[in-house]
């Protein structure tokens, strides 16, 4: 069969909306939504832990390293009401700040109730007071607490300072352990999340591959005329992987990034709205920049893809037709053409590089500016006492976390693009019309009467290849079809088993339209032997039985009838000799005999034979001739014949010329008629004999 490929398939890509692709892919994910939901839950966990860690750091700094209490400088109605509300935070004229909510702290700050100096808070212990007394440091005992002025504490020698701060130290250790716990939980959750996400992805891929293969098996042969094998293979392998990438690398992490970004914003605002507002000014820039990047990246990416597929197609084509290239000595021309395409791809890649080379450092710059903004505004906040040192440190972490997903955006965007392209290609494949199997008639046994009535057929819907063909074959008879090359002989017989569907007229077997039969049963009753015989990788036996269980006896008998036994017996392992890839290669004649055996072993009621035109040695020729007469007896046969003996012995000869049936009759009748057949006969056979 001739295959015409549409080289620039990527032209079609980009026509389906991304949302449609996504919707369709989600269908495949649906059965596993529970696993997916679980991974999202785990993701939520990791987000919480990751958000929590800087917060723990902040608390550790503010609660243990920094002084936490202040003195009250004045008292009025407002202060009294705050004191009433949070009695636990006040110790006479001292206030422990971490025991107050942020709003109350702010009120105290704004009302200037607080002293400039800060105080460390310690539990009231003899050990501490004795040290403080010994070094004559001022301190206050209030309730069960001890308050020491911030700067005086550093006048102590190391040893005493350590004792005094042991309380803070043990709290710090507790925070450190909490931090470690979060780190560990984050690890566990991330591990489970990655595991279940991959699990989910593999399940979806499994189904997707199944669906694609099922589809490929059911596609009409005409699909394969238009699409090269390599491309179809890519659908079921690489493209499926690309989709997995989309689920695992992009979709899920986008969800995570979304959680994380919102989480960061919430925590930042909770810690310090004043500082957050200043930092948030960067967000519009980031969004605008991302949009701009997306626009350029998409264009550049598409361009690269297009050039890439062009170079792939060209390479593939050049290699598959390497014999032709050699025969016509066209290597230089091919190389010249390749150089052009190669250069186009190079240029497209460079263009894409520009986009990334510009975007990445720009984002990086923005990040550094944002960090500087935190340092500047945060520092100012510390001076003006509305930002604690812990908050300042946490902000630095959060701002880094905030930029990380955006930094990855470029990479994710690439994956997303290629997976959408892959998704689209898969969808287009899955949306192809399957071979129509509209009939449901399953005959026990086909008798073998064939009628073609005014059949019109075109491969492409534009050019009629068969025009108004009408002929009848009675049960058990042999019809030979002759005609010049390209006349439409192979096309005629392809219609019979519905490899292709004709557009006009009727084709009937046993007076029933072939469309009414279940295709499988129709094909079981017909055997096809094509011009070029395909040998599968595997033993000779497997090549004859194909996918069916066939008795050893029947195989033996088929081999005898088709005279294939002789050459098979001479093979190193007889029927078990491996053929195909890395096995033995058969000659044209041997292939022909093998394909006869393949056909006859199924005991078909109708045999359709596209005789090979290639030259075969006289001995094999003789075998084939004998095999043919066995093959053709007891069944209805349509033979596209080149051999004079086959033609002469046929009950009827059809002469097809340019898609029309020109003459019909027996050899003698047609010779007598002295028309096209007589002319063909003279040219083809008499000349051949003279030579
Ligand atoms: C008849 C065209 C071909 C020719 C005409 C198989 C095939 C054929 N054609 C297509 O357009 N697409 C196809 O997939 O149909 O072709 P045929 O029936 O194969 O001719 P033939 O069997 O009589 O010729 P040959 O050389 O086998 O003796 O115009 O282009
Ligand atoms: Mg042909």
mmCIF file of N, CA and C in Angstrom, residues 367-422:
data_model
loop_
_atom_site.group_PDB
_atom_site.id
_atom_site.type_symbol
_atom_site.label_atom_id
_atom_site.label_comp_id
_atom_site.label_asym_id
_atom_site.label_seq_id
_atom_site.Cartn_x
_atom_site.Cartn_y
_atom_site.Cartn_z
ATOM 1 N N UNK A 367 13.656 39.761 42.556
ATOM 2 C CA UNK A 367 13.713 39.089 43.843
ATOM 3 C C UNK A 367 14.686 39.815 44.774
ATOM 4 N N UNK A 368 15.855 40.140 44.228
ATOM 5 C CA UNK A 368 16.866 40.820 45.052
ATOM 6 C C UNK A 368 16.334 42.173 45.521
ATOM 7 N N UNK A 369 15.641 42.862 44.628
ATOM 8 C CA UNK A 369 15.062 44.150 45.016
ATOM 9 C C UNK A 369 14.045 43.949 46.140
ATOM 10 N N UNK A 370 13.269 42.878 46.017
ATOM 11 C CA UNK A 370 12.262 42.609 47.043
ATOM 12 C C UNK A 370 12.934 42.308 48.377
ATOM 13 N N UNK A 371 14.017 41.534 48.331
ATOM 14 C CA UNK A 371 14.748 41.226 49.563
ATOM 15 C C UNK A 371 15.307 42.524 50.159
ATOM 16 N N UNK A 372 15.857 43.365 49.291
ATOM 17 C CA UNK A 372 16.381 44.648 49.775
ATOM 18 C C UNK A 372 15.271 45.466 50.411
ATOM 19 N N UNK A 373 14.097 45.393 49.804
ATOM 20 C CA UNK A 373 12.967 46.139 50.354
ATOM 21 C C UNK A 373 12.641 45.629 51.748
ATOM 22 N N UNK A 374 12.717 44.315 51.928
ATOM 23 C CA UNK A 374 12.459 43.758 53.257
ATOM 24 C C UNK A 374 13.504 44.270 54.237
ATOM 25 N N UNK A 375 14.759 44.266 53.788
ATOM 26 C CA UNK A 375 15.832 44.735 54.671
ATOM 27 C C UNK A 375 15.600 46.207 55.047
ATOM 28 N N UNK A 376 15.273 46.999 54.031
ATOM 29 C CA UNK A 376 15.092 48.429 54.282
ATOM 30 C C UNK A 376 13.880 48.700 55.177
ATOM 31 N N UNK A 377 12.713 48.233 54.703
ATOM 32 C CA UNK A 377 11.486 48.529 55.461
ATOM 33 C C UNK A 377 11.451 47.773 56.773
ATOM 34 N N UNK A 378 11.966 46.552 56.743
ATOM 35 C CA UNK A 378 12.004 45.749 57.963
ATOM 36 C C UNK A 378 12.921 46.399 58.988
ATOM 37 N N UNK A 379 14.089 46.846 58.514
ATOM 38 C CA UNK A 379 15.034 47.508 59.409
ATOM 39 C C UNK A 379 14.406 48.740 60.038
ATOM 40 N N UNK A 380 13.732 49.494 59.180
ATOM 41 C CA UNK A 380 13.049 50.690 59.656
ATOM 42 C C UNK A 380 11.997 50.308 60.703
ATOM 43 N N UNK A 381 11.317 49.220 60.420
ATOM 44 C CA UNK A 381 10.275 48.725 61.325
ATOM 45 C C UNK A 381 10.857 48.362 62.678
ATOM 46 N N UNK A 382 12.075 47.782 62.655
ATOM 47 C CA UNK A 382 12.706 47.421 63.926
ATOM 48 C C UNK A 382 13.038 48.687 64.709
ATOM 49 N N UNK A 383 13.602 49.675 64.002
ATOM 50 C CA UNK A 383 13.924 50.942 64.679
ATOM 51 C C UNK A 383 12.670 51.548 65.285
ATOM 52 N N UNK A 384 11.605 51.540 64.483
ATOM 53 C CA UNK A 384 10.387 52.201 64.942
ATOM 54 C C UNK A 384 9.516 51.275 65.784
ATOM 55 N N UNK A 385 10.071 50.074 66.037
ATOM 56 C CA UNK A 385 9.432 49.172 66.973
ATOM 57 C C UNK A 385 8.112 48.544 66.534
ATOM 58 N N UNK A 386 7.818 48.566 65.239
ATOM 59 C CA UNK A 386 6.600 47.845 64.846
ATOM 60 C C UNK A 386 6.922 46.513 64.165
ATOM 61 N N UNK A 387 8.210 46.245 64.005
ATOM 62 C CA UNK A 387 8.609 44.932 63.488
ATOM 63 C C UNK A 387 9.586 44.332 64.484
ATOM 64 N N UNK A 388 9.346 43.080 64.852
ATOM 65 C CA UNK A 388 10.305 42.435 65.753
ATOM 66 C C UNK A 388 11.425 41.853 64.909
ATOM 67 N N UNK A 389 12.511 41.537 65.569
ATOM 68 C CA UNK A 389 13.636 40.990 64.834
ATOM 69 C C UNK A 389 13.270 39.647 64.206
ATOM 70 N N UNK A 390 12.490 38.857 64.930
ATOM 71 C CA UNK A 390 12.043 37.557 64.407
ATOM 72 C C UNK A 390 11.219 37.719 63.152
ATOM 73 N N UNK A 391 10.309 38.685 63.174
ATOM 74 C CA UNK A 391 9.478 38.936 62.007
ATOM 75 C C UNK A 391 10.348 39.303 60.808
ATOM 76 N N UNK A 392 11.344 40.099 61.084
ATOM 77 C CA UNK A 392 12.265 40.525 60.043
ATOM 78 C C UNK A 392 12.931 39.317 59.381
ATOM 79 N N UNK A 393 13.427 38.407 60.202
ATOM 80 C CA UNK A 393 14.086 37.209 59.679
ATOM 81 C C UNK A 393 13.089 36.343 58.912
ATOM 82 N N UNK A 394 11.881 36.170 59.491
ATOM 83 C CA UNK A 394 10.859 35.355 58.835
ATOM 84 C C UNK A 394 10.508 35.941 57.468
ATOM 85 N N UNK A 395 10.429 37.264 57.417
ATOM 86 C CA UNK A 395 10.092 37.915 56.150
ATOM 87 C C UNK A 395 11.123 37.602 55.071
ATOM 88 N N UNK A 396 12.378 37.584 55.489
ATOM 89 C CA UNK A 396 13.425 37.269 54.512
ATOM 90 C C UNK A 396 13.211 35.868 53.934
ATOM 91 N N UNK A 397 12.849 34.925 54.819
ATOM 92 C CA UNK A 397 12.575 33.561 54.352
ATOM 93 C C UNK A 397 11.368 33.540 53.433
ATOM 94 N N UNK A 398 10.311 34.198 53.884
ATOM 95 C CA UNK A 398 9.067 34.145 53.113
ATOM 96 C C UNK A 398 9.224 34.768 51.736
ATOM 97 N N UNK A 399 9.980 35.846 51.671
ATOM 98 C CA UNK A 399 10.104 36.508 50.382
ATOM 99 C C UNK A 399 10.868 35.606 49.405
ATOM 100 N N UNK A 400 11.827 34.851 49.943
ATOM 101 C CA UNK A 400 12.539 33.888 49.101
ATOM 102 C C UNK A 400 11.602 32.787 48.636
ATOM 103 N N UNK A 401 10.783 32.308 49.566
ATOM 104 C CA UNK A 401 9.820 31.266 49.230
ATOM 105 C C UNK A 401 8.810 31.777 48.211
ATOM 106 N N UNK A 402 8.537 33.051 48.307
ATOM 107 C CA UNK A 402 7.551 33.649 47.415
ATOM 108 C C UNK A 402 8.066 33.664 45.976
ATOM 109 N N UNK A 403 9.351 33.878 45.831
ATOM 110 C CA UNK A 403 9.901 33.981 44.481
ATOM 111 C C UNK A 403 10.256 32.636 43.858
ATOM 112 N N UNK A 404 10.465 31.642 44.718
ATOM 113 C CA UNK A 404 10.886 30.344 44.182
ATOM 114 C C UNK A 404 9.934 29.795 43.117
ATOM 115 N N UNK A 405 8.612 29.743 43.388
ATOM 116 C CA UNK A 405 7.705 29.212 42.363
ATOM 117 C C UNK A 405 7.737 30.058 41.094
ATOM 118 N N UNK A 406 7.901 31.337 41.273
ATOM 119 C CA UNK A 406 7.899 32.214 40.108
ATOM 120 C C UNK A 406 9.165 31.996 39.286
ATOM 121 N N UNK A 407 10.254 31.712 40.025
ATOM 122 C CA UNK A 407 11.498 31.415 39.331
ATOM 123 C C UNK A 407 11.354 30.145 38.486
ATOM 124 N N UNK A 408 10.606 29.157 39.020
ATOM 125 C CA UNK A 408 10.426 27.894 38.300
ATOM 126 C C UNK A 408 9.428 28.008 37.163
ATOM 127 N N UNK A 409 8.731 29.110 37.177
ATOM 128 C CA UNK A 409 7.649 29.287 36.208
ATOM 129 C C UNK A 409 8.108 28.992 34.785
ATOM 130 N N UNK A 410 9.272 29.513 34.444
ATOM 131 C CA UNK A 410 9.764 29.356 33.079
ATOM 132 C C UNK A 410 9.864 27.887 32.714
ATOM 133 N N UNK A 411 10.462 27.131 33.624
ATOM 134 C CA UNK A 411 10.653 25.717 33.342
ATOM 135 C C UNK A 411 9.312 25.003 33.243
ATOM 136 N N UNK A 412 8.442 25.294 34.201
ATOM 137 C CA UNK A 412 7.126 24.668 34.207
ATOM 138 C C UNK A 412 6.354 25.033 32.951
ATOM 139 N N UNK A 413 6.552 26.251 32.554
ATOM 140 C CA UNK A 413 5.825 26.703 31.380
ATOM 141 C C UNK A 413 6.192 25.875 30.155
ATOM 142 N N UNK A 414 7.460 25.560 30.063
ATOM 143 C CA UNK A 414 7.909 24.720 28.960
ATOM 144 C C UNK A 414 7.260 23.350 28.989
ATOM 145 N N UNK A 415 7.258 22.759 30.179
ATOM 146 C CA UNK A 415 6.662 21.435 30.327
ATOM 147 C C UNK A 415 5.184 21.500 29.988
ATOM 148 N N UNK A 416 4.553 22.543 30.503
ATOM 149 C CA UNK A 416 3.120 22.696 30.271
ATOM 150 C C UNK A 416 2.830 22.790 28.775
ATOM 151 N N UNK A 417 3.634 23.577 28.112
ATOM 152 C CA UNK A 417 3.439 23.742 26.675
ATOM 153 C C UNK A 417 3.576 22.414 25.945
ATOM 154 N N UNK A 418 4.650 21.692 26.262
ATOM 155 C CA UNK A 418 4.856 20.458 25.512
ATOM 156 C C UNK A 418 3.808 19.426 25.879
ATOM 157 N N UNK A 419 3.332 19.458 27.144
ATOM 158 C CA UNK A 419 2.325 18.459 27.469
ATOM 159 C C UNK A 419 0.977 18.819 26.860
ATOM 160 N N UNK A 420 0.712 20.108 26.728
ATOM 161 C CA UNK A 420 -0.531 20.463 26.045
ATOM 162 C C UNK A 420 -0.466 20.084 24.571
ATOM 163 N N UNK A 421 0.703 20.288 23.991
ATOM 164 C CA UNK A 421 0.858 19.891 22.594
ATOM 165 C C UNK A 421 0.680 18.380 22.473
ATOM 166 N N UNK A 422 1.284 17.640 23.419
ATOM 167 C CA UNK A 422 1.152 16.182 23.399
ATOM 168 C C UNK A 422 -0.301 15.795 23.608
#
